[in-house]
Every structure is written in structure tokens, then in C-alpha cells.
Amino acid sequence: MPTVLALETSCDESAAAIVRDRTVLASVVASQVAEHARWGGVVPEIASRRHVEALPGLIDQVVAHSGVALAQLDAVAATVAPGLNGALLVASVTARTLARLYGKSYLGVHHLEGHLCSVQLGEPLPPGPSLVLLVSGGHTELVRVDGPGCYQRLGRSHDDAAGEAFDKVARLLGLGYPGGPAIERAAAAGDAFRFPLPQGRVSRPEGGYYPYDFSFSGLKTAMLRQVRALEAVQADGGECLPVADLAASFERVVAEVLVERSCRCATDQGLETLVLVGGVAANRRLRGLLEERCRREGLHWRVAPLAYCTDNAAMIGVAACERLSAGLCSPLELGVAARMPLEQAGRLYAPEPSF
Ligand code: KG4
Ligand code: ZN
């Protein structure tokens, strides 16, 4: 069973982990959220600088917690795509330097493959292919997984990712950044059925709808209109903005849309297992609704453990162990890429680096 040090710096979390196959020996995450919150979103230059400052200390911590010395590792891995270029470079250069110094294998990992693998840190998956709903700050995708590295995208968002929609609506409601947890907290005391909101269907040019695709821009606009209308009433002496009801109604619609289209896709495609991963998978209403619907429809379901939904290095370590066990590693010359579809993740293990 391979033992891997994994590093993750693709966005605003600096993370390190030591993973042995699917067992996390140590995992730490240093979040920069508080700093970016002042700007209402991630500032790339600040992110890179903070990763440079944080990463050496995080590596020391996981080595100390796990009791595994760097010399005992089989490989060092880093997220290399997709993400913010400057941020990705921090983990990539650090991992390649350590691999070179200690004579270890190096693996560049696709961030979304990491999210897909996060579910393996929980209960084992039923055998056979599965449908994964991957919902994060940058992606909303329905991916058929037939085995390690065998991915087919069956659905996607045509505009904002689900997490992005949470972040933007939270800003609209004055709830701060990151929006997902803030909306979830505000929604707890709200009436989720007070405001009817659109389901965001994506039309086909030839008529009808794409059955497994998503759109959150109409929902965002509907929230804006609703808030403006309520503010006008408020100016005339009406009640103050019902933030809890607005947040709960928004959260309900997003969860319903995600779960409905995922279940429909799984059933249509004959896939018996539905998997939920990514930062938005931390949302309790979404987790609960997915469980309820899967039970009703007779589907198996798995949800990534709460601690491994938002960005972390343990999931990157699991992805790296899977590739390493298949006899793969990356050339040390491999760089980073801001964009790269998940289906191309296998290119990270080609002898000639593609970037
Ligand atoms: O996976 P992740 O940590 O980073 C990316 O790869 O993008 O996802 C971050 C996203 C943010 O948009 C954040 O608002 C959202 O996940 N998020 C949540 C919750 N926790 C984080 N959204 C809804 N409910 C939550 N509890
Ligand atoms: Zn992520």
C-alpha cells in the first residue's frame, strides 16, 4: 500500500496530508477565508503569498502527526489543475522539489479527481459504475465513473457553479464570504417555502430542455428582484428584510434541482449508485434531500465525509495512491494548468508533459 504526501493549494485553502491508500494518517488545512472575506472573494495574489507562507509549516505538522518521515514516503503529490495558476505553482514546485530531493515518485493530480476520490474516505462504495454529483465553488458536474480514471460528463452548469451561486446570493443578502456556510446558518431559522423561485432549466436550441444540465443565473436574478421588491416595501415602513426565509428558499431550490436532476440521470442511465462530493456537499439540506430521494427511488448513495467536502489534501492523496497503484506517476517537468477538463486527467501521467 503506497504512502503519499499530498499538497493542495489550488484556491484559498493551503493543505497537506499523508495518506496510506485510503487511510488518512494526518491531514491539515489552513484556510485563508478570513483574509479574502474582506474583498468578498478570492484575491489570487494574496492566495499565492499565503500558500508560500503556510505550506512548509503544514508539511512539518503532517510529518509529526503521522510519524512518517519524508524518507519513508513512496511519492509526493500536488494538485496541478484546474485552479489559480500562481496558487497551483506553490504546491507543484514544493512537491517536485521534495520528490527530487528524497528520490521519490511525483504525481500531479487533477483537483476534481481529488474531489471524486474524497468519497473513498468514508464507507466503501458498492461495486459497479456510479454517478457523481460534483458541486464546488468552480464546478457543477454530473460524472459517470466506471473506474479509476474512467470519467464521462453527463451534465453540467451552463453558467455559475452551485457554490458560486451560494457565494453571490450570500453577498446579496449581506451574509459574507464564503456564502455556502453563511446561507446554511441563516436558512436554519427560515421558511423554505415562503418564496417561489425558478428551477433553472436549460433550453435546447431544437426545443425542450437538457435534462441533466443546470443554470443558476436565473435563480440569482430572481433572488435579486425579490430582495429589491422587499426593500421597496421596507422603505415604506414594512418588515425588515426576511433574510432567513430568503436564504432557506434559495437553499431549498438549489438542493431540489441538484437532487432531482441527479436522480433522474442515474435512473435513466441505469446507474445504481449516486455519489455527492465537493464543497457544496457539506450542505446538510442537500445531503438530507439526496438521502431521502435515493431511498425512495431505490438507489444506493454515498456522500463524502463532512471533513473532506471542502478543499483538503487527503482527497488529493487518495487520488494519487490510486494512480500510483496503477503504476503511474508524472514527469518532474509537469507544470500547472488553470483549466483542464476532468476527462483529460490521464494526461498528467503521460511521459511527455502536456504543459
Ligand atoms: O470544493 P470547494 O472547497 O472549493 C472548490 O473547489 O471550489 O468548494 C467551495 C464552495 C464555496 O462556494 C462555498 O460557498 C461552498 O463550497 N460551500 C457550501 C457549504 N460549505 C461550502 N455551500 C453550501 N453549503 C455549505 N455548507
Ligand atoms: Zn475544490
Short mmCIF file of C-alpha atoms and ligand atoms in Angstrom, two decimals:
data_model
loop_
_atom_site.label_atom_id
_atom_site.label_comp_id
_atom_site.label_asym_id
_atom_site.label_seq_id
_atom_site.Cartn_x
_atom_site.Cartn_y
_atom_site.Cartn_z
CA MET A 1 0.00 0.00 0.00
CA PRO A 2 1.62 3.26 -1.08
CA THR A 3 2.19 6.12 1.36
CA VAL A 4 1.94 9.58 -0.18
CA LEU A 5 2.46 13.16 0.96
CA ALA A 6 -0.16 15.28 -0.83
CA LEU A 7 -0.26 19.08 -1.15
CA GLU A 8 -3.20 21.24 -2.21
CA THR A 9 -3.04 24.99 -2.95
CA SER A 10 -5.36 25.43 -5.94
CA CYS A 11 -7.53 28.18 -4.44
CA ASP A 12 -7.79 29.64 -0.94
CA GLU A 13 -7.01 26.66 1.30
CA SER A 14 -3.42 25.55 1.92
CA ALA A 15 -3.47 21.86 2.79
CA ALA A 16 -1.14 18.93 3.38
CA ALA A 17 -1.87 15.28 4.16
CA ILE A 18 -0.12 11.95 4.47
CA VAL A 19 -2.30 9.14 3.14
CA ARG A 20 -1.71 5.40 3.01
CA ASP A 21 -4.02 4.04 0.32
CA ARG A 22 -7.45 5.14 1.68
CA THR A 23 -6.34 5.80 5.24
CA VAL A 24 -5.56 9.35 6.31
CA LEU A 25 -2.51 9.30 8.61
CA ALA A 26 -2.53 13.10 9.00
CA SER A 27 -4.39 15.97 7.32
CA VAL A 28 -4.28 19.71 7.98
CA VAL A 29 -5.95 22.64 6.23
CA ALA A 30 -5.03 26.32 6.74
CA SER A 31 -7.89 28.42 5.46
CA GLN A 32 -7.34 31.92 4.13
CA VAL A 33 -11.07 32.62 4.15
CA ALA A 34 -10.92 35.35 6.79
CA GLU A 35 -8.44 37.32 4.75
CA HIS A 36 -10.32 37.03 1.43
CA ALA A 37 -13.64 37.77 3.16
CA ARG A 38 -12.65 41.47 3.31
CA TRP A 39 -12.70 41.55 -0.50
CA GLY A 40 -15.84 39.43 -0.95
CA GLY A 41 -13.95 36.74 -2.89
CA VAL A 42 -10.53 35.19 -3.50
CA VAL A 43 -7.71 37.60 -4.44
CA PRO A 44 -5.23 35.45 -6.44
CA GLU A 45 -2.06 37.34 -5.45
CA ILE A 46 -2.89 37.18 -1.75
CA ALA A 47 -3.72 33.46 -2.09
CA SER A 48 -0.31 32.63 -3.61
CA ARG A 49 1.60 34.55 -0.94
CA ARG A 50 -0.28 32.93 1.91
CA HIS A 51 0.30 29.44 0.43
CA VAL A 52 4.06 30.13 0.31
CA GLU A 53 3.99 31.16 3.97
CA ALA A 54 1.76 28.32 5.19
CA LEU A 55 2.91 25.22 3.30
CA PRO A 56 6.28 24.43 4.99
CA GLY A 57 4.66 24.52 8.46
CA LEU A 58 1.78 22.28 7.28
CA ILE A 59 4.23 19.71 5.92
CA ASP A 60 6.07 19.70 9.28
CA GLN A 61 2.73 19.14 11.03
CA VAL A 62 1.63 16.14 8.95
CA VAL A 63 5.05 14.54 9.26
CA ALA A 64 4.92 15.00 13.05
CA HIS A 65 1.26 13.80 13.39
CA SER A 66 1.67 10.75 11.16
CA GLY A 67 5.09 9.69 12.41
CA VAL A 68 6.04 9.08 8.76
CA ALA A 69 9.37 10.68 7.81
CA LEU A 70 9.72 12.13 4.30
CA ALA A 71 12.34 9.48 3.55
CA GLN A 72 9.72 6.74 4.20
CA LEU A 73 7.23 8.02 1.60
CA ASP A 74 6.59 6.34 -1.74
CA ALA A 75 5.60 9.53 -3.51
CA VAL A 76 4.85 13.24 -3.24
CA ALA A 77 1.72 14.61 -4.95
CA ALA A 78 0.29 18.05 -5.67
CA THR A 79 -2.88 19.43 -7.27
CA VAL A 80 -1.75 20.82 -10.64
CA ALA A 81 -5.07 21.64 -12.39
CA PRO A 82 -7.51 23.34 -12.52
CA GLY A 83 -7.18 26.38 -10.24
CA LEU A 84 -5.40 29.72 -9.91
CA ASN A 85 -2.07 29.47 -11.73
CA GLY A 86 0.06 31.24 -9.13
CA ALA A 87 -1.58 29.32 -6.29
CA LEU A 88 -1.20 25.93 -8.01
CA LEU A 89 2.50 26.59 -8.57
CA VAL A 90 3.21 26.71 -4.83
CA ALA A 91 2.23 23.07 -4.16
CA SER A 92 3.57 21.92 -7.52
CA VAL A 93 7.07 23.38 -7.04
CA THR A 94 7.20 22.25 -3.39
CA ALA A 95 6.16 18.67 -4.24
CA ARG A 96 8.57 18.41 -7.16
CA THR A 97 11.43 19.75 -5.04
CA LEU A 98 10.75 17.23 -2.25
CA ALA A 99 10.36 14.36 -4.74
CA ARG A 100 13.69 15.28 -6.32
CA LEU A 101 15.50 15.73 -3.01
CA TYR A 102 14.26 12.47 -1.49
CA GLY A 103 14.29 10.44 -4.71
CA LYS A 104 10.51 9.78 -4.64
CA SER A 105 7.90 9.48 -7.38
CA TYR A 106 5.96 12.64 -8.21
CA LEU A 107 2.28 12.80 -9.13
CA GLY A 108 0.37 15.82 -10.41
CA VAL A 109 -3.31 15.41 -9.50
CA HIS A 110 -6.46 16.82 -11.11
CA HIS A 111 -8.37 18.73 -8.42
CA LEU A 112 -11.75 17.29 -9.48
CA GLU A 113 -10.37 13.74 -9.44
CA GLY A 114 -9.42 14.55 -5.84
CA HIS A 115 -13.00 15.57 -5.07
CA LEU A 116 -14.29 12.36 -6.71
CA CYS A 117 -11.90 10.32 -4.54
CA SER A 118 -12.99 12.11 -1.32
CA VAL A 119 -15.94 9.72 -1.05
CA GLN A 120 -13.50 6.83 -0.61
CA LEU A 121 -12.55 8.31 2.75
CA GLY A 122 -15.96 7.21 4.00
CA GLU A 123 -17.85 3.92 3.68
CA PRO A 124 -16.77 1.67 0.79
CA LEU A 125 -18.66 2.18 -2.47
CA PRO A 126 -20.93 -0.55 -3.85
CA PRO A 127 -19.27 -2.28 -6.81
CA GLY A 128 -20.04 -1.13 -10.36
CA PRO A 129 -20.25 2.25 -12.07
CA SER A 130 -21.64 5.26 -10.23
CA LEU A 131 -22.95 8.73 -10.97
CA VAL A 132 -21.14 11.51 -9.10
CA LEU A 133 -22.69 14.91 -8.44
CA LEU A 134 -19.69 17.18 -8.01
CA VAL A 135 -20.69 20.57 -6.61
CA SER A 136 -17.98 23.06 -5.66
CA GLY A 137 -17.17 26.75 -5.94
CA GLY A 138 -15.96 26.34 -9.51
CA HIS A 139 -17.82 23.29 -10.84
CA THR A 140 -21.25 21.68 -11.01
CA GLU A 141 -20.98 18.41 -12.91
CA LEU A 142 -22.65 15.04 -13.18
CA VAL A 143 -19.92 12.50 -13.90
CA ARG A 144 -20.31 8.83 -14.71
CA VAL A 145 -17.41 6.95 -13.11
CA ASP A 146 -16.66 3.48 -14.49
CA GLY A 147 -13.40 3.01 -12.57
CA PRO A 148 -10.22 4.90 -11.67
CA GLY A 149 -9.62 7.50 -14.39
CA CYS A 150 -12.70 6.47 -16.44
CA TYR A 151 -14.95 9.50 -16.45
CA GLN A 152 -17.77 10.70 -18.67
CA ARG A 153 -19.50 14.01 -18.03
CA LEU A 154 -23.28 13.68 -18.39
CA GLY A 155 -24.38 17.06 -17.02
CA ARG A 156 -23.00 20.50 -16.15
CA SER A 157 -23.91 24.06 -15.28
CA HIS A 158 -24.19 26.45 -18.21
CA ASP A 159 -23.29 29.47 -16.05
CA ASP A 160 -22.42 29.74 -12.34
CA ALA A 161 -21.33 26.74 -10.33
CA ALA A 162 -23.61 25.88 -7.39
CA GLY A 163 -21.05 27.12 -4.84
CA GLU A 164 -20.60 30.36 -6.78
CA ALA A 165 -24.38 30.90 -6.66
CA PHE A 166 -24.31 30.41 -2.87
CA ASP A 167 -21.45 32.93 -2.61
CA LYS A 168 -23.18 35.56 -4.78
CA VAL A 169 -26.58 35.22 -3.11
CA ALA A 170 -24.92 35.41 0.32
CA ARG A 171 -23.32 38.70 -0.73
CA LEU A 172 -26.73 39.96 -1.91
CA LEU A 173 -28.21 39.09 1.50
CA GLY A 174 -25.27 40.71 3.33
CA LEU A 175 -24.15 37.36 4.77
CA GLY A 176 -20.42 37.47 3.97
CA TYR A 177 -17.95 35.06 2.37
CA PRO A 178 -17.85 32.10 1.86
CA GLY A 179 -21.54 32.12 1.16
CA GLY A 180 -22.41 28.42 1.49
CA PRO A 181 -21.93 28.05 5.25
CA ALA A 182 -23.36 31.56 5.84
CA ILE A 183 -26.55 30.75 3.89
CA GLU A 184 -26.87 27.41 5.64
CA ARG A 185 -26.67 29.10 9.08
CA ALA A 186 -29.16 31.82 8.14
CA ALA A 187 -31.53 29.30 6.50
CA ALA A 188 -31.81 27.17 9.64
CA ALA A 189 -34.39 29.54 11.13
CA GLY A 190 -36.18 30.31 7.85
CA ASP A 191 -39.34 29.27 6.00
CA ALA A 192 -38.00 27.42 2.94
CA PHE A 193 -41.35 27.59 1.13
CA ARG A 194 -42.06 31.31 1.56
CA PHE A 195 -40.62 32.41 -1.81
CA PRO A 196 -41.25 30.50 -5.03
CA LEU A 197 -38.09 30.55 -7.16
CA PRO A 198 -37.25 29.27 -10.68
CA GLN A 199 -35.71 25.83 -11.23
CA GLY A 200 -33.22 26.98 -13.91
CA ARG A 201 -33.87 24.66 -16.83
CA VAL A 202 -31.52 24.88 -19.81
CA SER A 203 -33.31 25.04 -23.18
CA ARG A 204 -32.12 23.08 -26.20
CA PRO A 205 -31.91 25.13 -29.42
CA GLU A 206 -34.09 22.49 -31.11
CA GLY A 207 -36.73 22.71 -28.36
CA GLY A 208 -37.18 21.07 -24.95
CA TYR A 209 -34.56 21.01 -22.19
CA TYR A 210 -31.20 19.43 -21.46
CA PRO A 211 -32.40 17.01 -18.79
CA TYR A 212 -29.19 16.82 -16.72
CA ASP A 213 -27.83 20.36 -17.07
CA PHE A 214 -28.09 23.26 -14.63
CA SER A 215 -28.35 27.04 -14.74
CA PHE A 216 -28.19 29.23 -11.66
CA SER A 217 -28.14 32.70 -13.24
CA GLY A 218 -31.96 32.97 -13.48
CA LEU A 219 -32.28 31.93 -9.85
CA LYS A 220 -29.74 34.58 -8.85
CA THR A 221 -31.68 37.25 -10.79
CA ALA A 222 -34.95 36.11 -9.21
CA MET A 223 -33.35 36.48 -5.77
CA LEU A 224 -32.14 39.98 -6.68
CA ARG A 225 -35.64 41.01 -7.85
CA GLN A 226 -37.21 39.56 -4.72
CA VAL A 227 -34.76 41.43 -2.48
CA ARG A 228 -35.32 44.72 -4.35
CA ALA A 229 -39.11 44.32 -4.12
CA LEU A 230 -38.88 43.60 -0.38
CA GLU A 231 -36.56 46.57 0.13
CA ALA A 232 -39.10 48.86 -1.56
CA VAL A 233 -41.79 47.65 0.84
CA GLN A 234 -39.35 48.06 3.71
CA ALA A 235 -38.70 51.70 2.72
CA ASP A 236 -42.46 52.26 3.05
CA GLY A 237 -42.31 51.08 6.67
CA GLY A 238 -42.68 47.31 6.04
CA GLU A 239 -40.86 44.49 7.87
CA CYS A 240 -37.07 44.35 7.67
CA LEU A 241 -35.53 42.02 5.06
CA PRO A 242 -36.55 38.40 5.86
CA VAL A 243 -33.01 37.09 5.35
CA ALA A 244 -33.68 33.70 6.95
CA ASP A 245 -36.70 32.98 4.69
CA LEU A 246 -34.82 34.18 1.60
CA ALA A 247 -31.78 32.05 2.42
CA ALA A 248 -33.91 28.98 3.19
CA SER A 249 -35.97 29.33 -0.01
CA PHE A 250 -32.80 29.66 -2.09
CA GLU A 251 -31.10 26.72 -0.38
CA ARG A 252 -34.21 24.54 -0.86
CA VAL A 253 -34.49 25.26 -4.59
CA VAL A 254 -30.77 24.62 -5.23
CA ALA A 255 -30.92 21.33 -3.29
CA GLU A 256 -34.13 20.23 -5.07
CA VAL A 257 -32.77 20.99 -8.53
CA LEU A 258 -29.45 19.23 -7.88
CA VAL A 259 -31.06 16.13 -6.38
CA GLU A 260 -33.91 15.84 -8.89
CA ARG A 261 -31.70 16.04 -11.99
CA SER A 262 -29.05 13.73 -10.49
CA CYS A 263 -31.59 11.05 -9.57
CA ARG A 264 -33.20 11.30 -12.98
CA CYS A 265 -29.82 10.96 -14.70
CA ALA A 266 -28.85 7.94 -12.56
CA THR A 267 -32.18 6.22 -13.23
CA ASP A 268 -32.17 6.97 -16.99
CA GLN A 269 -28.58 5.74 -17.34
CA GLY A 270 -29.14 2.60 -15.30
CA LEU A 271 -26.61 3.66 -12.64
CA GLU A 272 -27.46 2.27 -9.22
CA THR A 273 -25.21 4.44 -7.05
CA LEU A 274 -25.34 8.22 -6.64
CA VAL A 275 -22.36 9.96 -5.02
CA LEU A 276 -22.21 13.53 -3.68
CA VAL A 277 -18.85 15.37 -3.37
CA GLY A 278 -17.38 18.91 -3.37
CA GLY A 279 -17.65 21.94 -1.09
CA VAL A 280 -21.43 22.29 -1.52
CA ALA A 281 -21.81 18.63 -0.45
CA ALA A 282 -21.18 19.98 3.08
CA ASN A 283 -24.71 21.43 2.95
CA ARG A 284 -26.97 19.46 5.29
CA ARG A 285 -30.20 20.17 3.45
CA LEU A 286 -28.63 18.85 0.23
CA ARG A 287 -27.22 15.76 1.97
CA GLY A 288 -30.59 15.07 3.62
CA LEU A 289 -32.62 15.52 0.45
CA LEU A 290 -30.26 13.29 -1.55
CA GLU A 291 -30.58 10.54 1.04
CA GLU A 292 -34.39 10.85 1.11
CA ARG A 293 -34.75 10.75 -2.69
CA CYS A 294 -32.28 7.89 -3.16
CA ARG A 295 -34.14 5.82 -0.55
CA ARG A 296 -37.42 6.50 -2.33
CA GLU A 297 -36.03 5.65 -5.78
CA GLY A 298 -34.14 2.57 -4.61
CA LEU A 299 -30.69 3.99 -5.42
CA HIS A 300 -27.56 3.41 -3.34
CA TRP A 301 -25.96 6.68 -2.22
CA ARG A 302 -22.68 7.82 -0.72
CA VAL A 303 -21.74 11.29 0.46
CA ALA A 304 -18.15 12.44 1.07
CA PRO A 305 -17.40 12.70 4.84
CA LEU A 306 -18.14 16.25 6.01
CA ALA A 307 -14.48 16.95 6.83
CA TYR A 308 -13.43 16.13 3.25
CA CYS A 309 -16.11 18.00 1.24
CA THR A 310 -14.37 21.38 1.04
CA ASP A 311 -10.82 21.56 -0.30
CA ASN A 312 -8.29 19.37 1.50
CA ALA A 313 -5.15 17.40 0.67
CA ALA A 314 -6.33 13.99 1.92
CA MET A 315 -8.57 13.58 -1.16
CA ILE A 316 -5.60 14.50 -3.38
CA GLY A 317 -3.57 11.82 -1.59
CA VAL A 318 -6.24 9.16 -2.24
CA ALA A 319 -6.32 10.09 -5.96
CA ALA A 320 -2.50 9.90 -6.08
CA CYS A 321 -2.45 6.48 -4.33
CA GLU A 322 -4.97 5.18 -6.88
CA ARG A 323 -2.83 6.33 -9.82
CA LEU A 324 0.39 5.11 -8.19
CA SER A 325 -1.18 1.68 -7.56
CA ALA A 326 -1.96 1.57 -11.29
CA GLY A 327 1.76 2.01 -11.94
CA LEU A 328 1.52 5.68 -12.90
CA CYS A 329 3.49 8.80 -11.96
CA SER A 330 4.11 12.23 -13.53
CA PRO A 331 7.29 13.61 -15.05
CA LEU A 332 9.04 16.20 -12.85
CA GLU A 333 8.76 18.69 -15.73
CA LEU A 334 4.94 18.73 -15.48
CA GLY A 335 3.73 22.28 -14.77
CA VAL A 336 0.28 23.58 -13.82
CA ALA A 337 -2.85 24.49 -15.80
CA ALA A 338 -5.63 26.88 -14.79
CA ARG A 339 -8.11 24.92 -16.89
CA MET A 340 -8.33 21.25 -17.71
CA PRO A 341 -11.42 19.05 -18.13
CA LEU A 342 -11.65 16.07 -15.81
CA GLU A 343 -11.84 13.65 -18.74
CA GLN A 344 -8.24 14.61 -19.59
CA ALA A 345 -6.82 13.85 -16.13
CA GLY A 346 -4.95 10.83 -17.53
CA ARG A 347 -2.69 13.23 -19.48
CA LEU A 348 -1.00 14.17 -16.20
CA TYR A 349 0.70 10.74 -16.27
CA ALA A 350 2.00 10.85 -19.85
CA PRO A 351 5.84 10.62 -20.08
CA GLU A 352 5.85 13.87 -22.12
CA PRO A 353 4.19 16.63 -20.07
CA SER A 354 1.44 18.48 -21.96
CA PHE A 355 2.11 21.72 -20.01
O1 KG4 B 1 -14.76 22.36 -3.08
P1 KG4 B 1 -14.53 23.71 -2.54
O2 KG4 B 1 -13.94 23.83 -1.16
O3 KG4 B 1 -13.62 24.56 -3.48
C1 KG4 B 1 -13.65 24.46 -4.87
O4 KG4 B 1 -13.04 23.52 -5.42
O5 KG4 B 1 -14.34 25.33 -5.44
O6 KG4 B 1 -15.95 24.45 -2.60
C2 KG4 B 1 -16.11 25.75 -2.09
C3 KG4 B 1 -17.57 26.14 -2.30
C4 KG4 B 1 -17.84 27.60 -1.94
O7 KG4 B 1 -18.56 28.19 -3.00
C5 KG4 B 1 -18.68 27.50 -0.68
O8 KG4 B 1 -19.62 28.58 -0.55
C6 KG4 B 1 -19.37 26.18 -0.86
O9 KG4 B 1 -18.42 25.34 -1.45
N1 KG4 B 1 -19.81 25.60 0.43
C7 KG4 B 1 -21.09 25.37 0.76
C8 KG4 B 1 -21.08 24.90 2.10
N2 KG4 B 1 -19.77 24.84 2.52
C9 KG4 B 1 -19.01 25.28 1.48
N3 KG4 B 1 -22.23 25.54 0.07
C10 KG4 B 1 -23.39 25.23 0.69
N4 KG4 B 1 -23.46 24.80 1.97
C11 KG4 B 1 -22.33 24.62 2.71
N5 KG4 B 1 -22.42 24.19 3.97
ZN ZN B 2 -12.37 22.00 -4.66
#
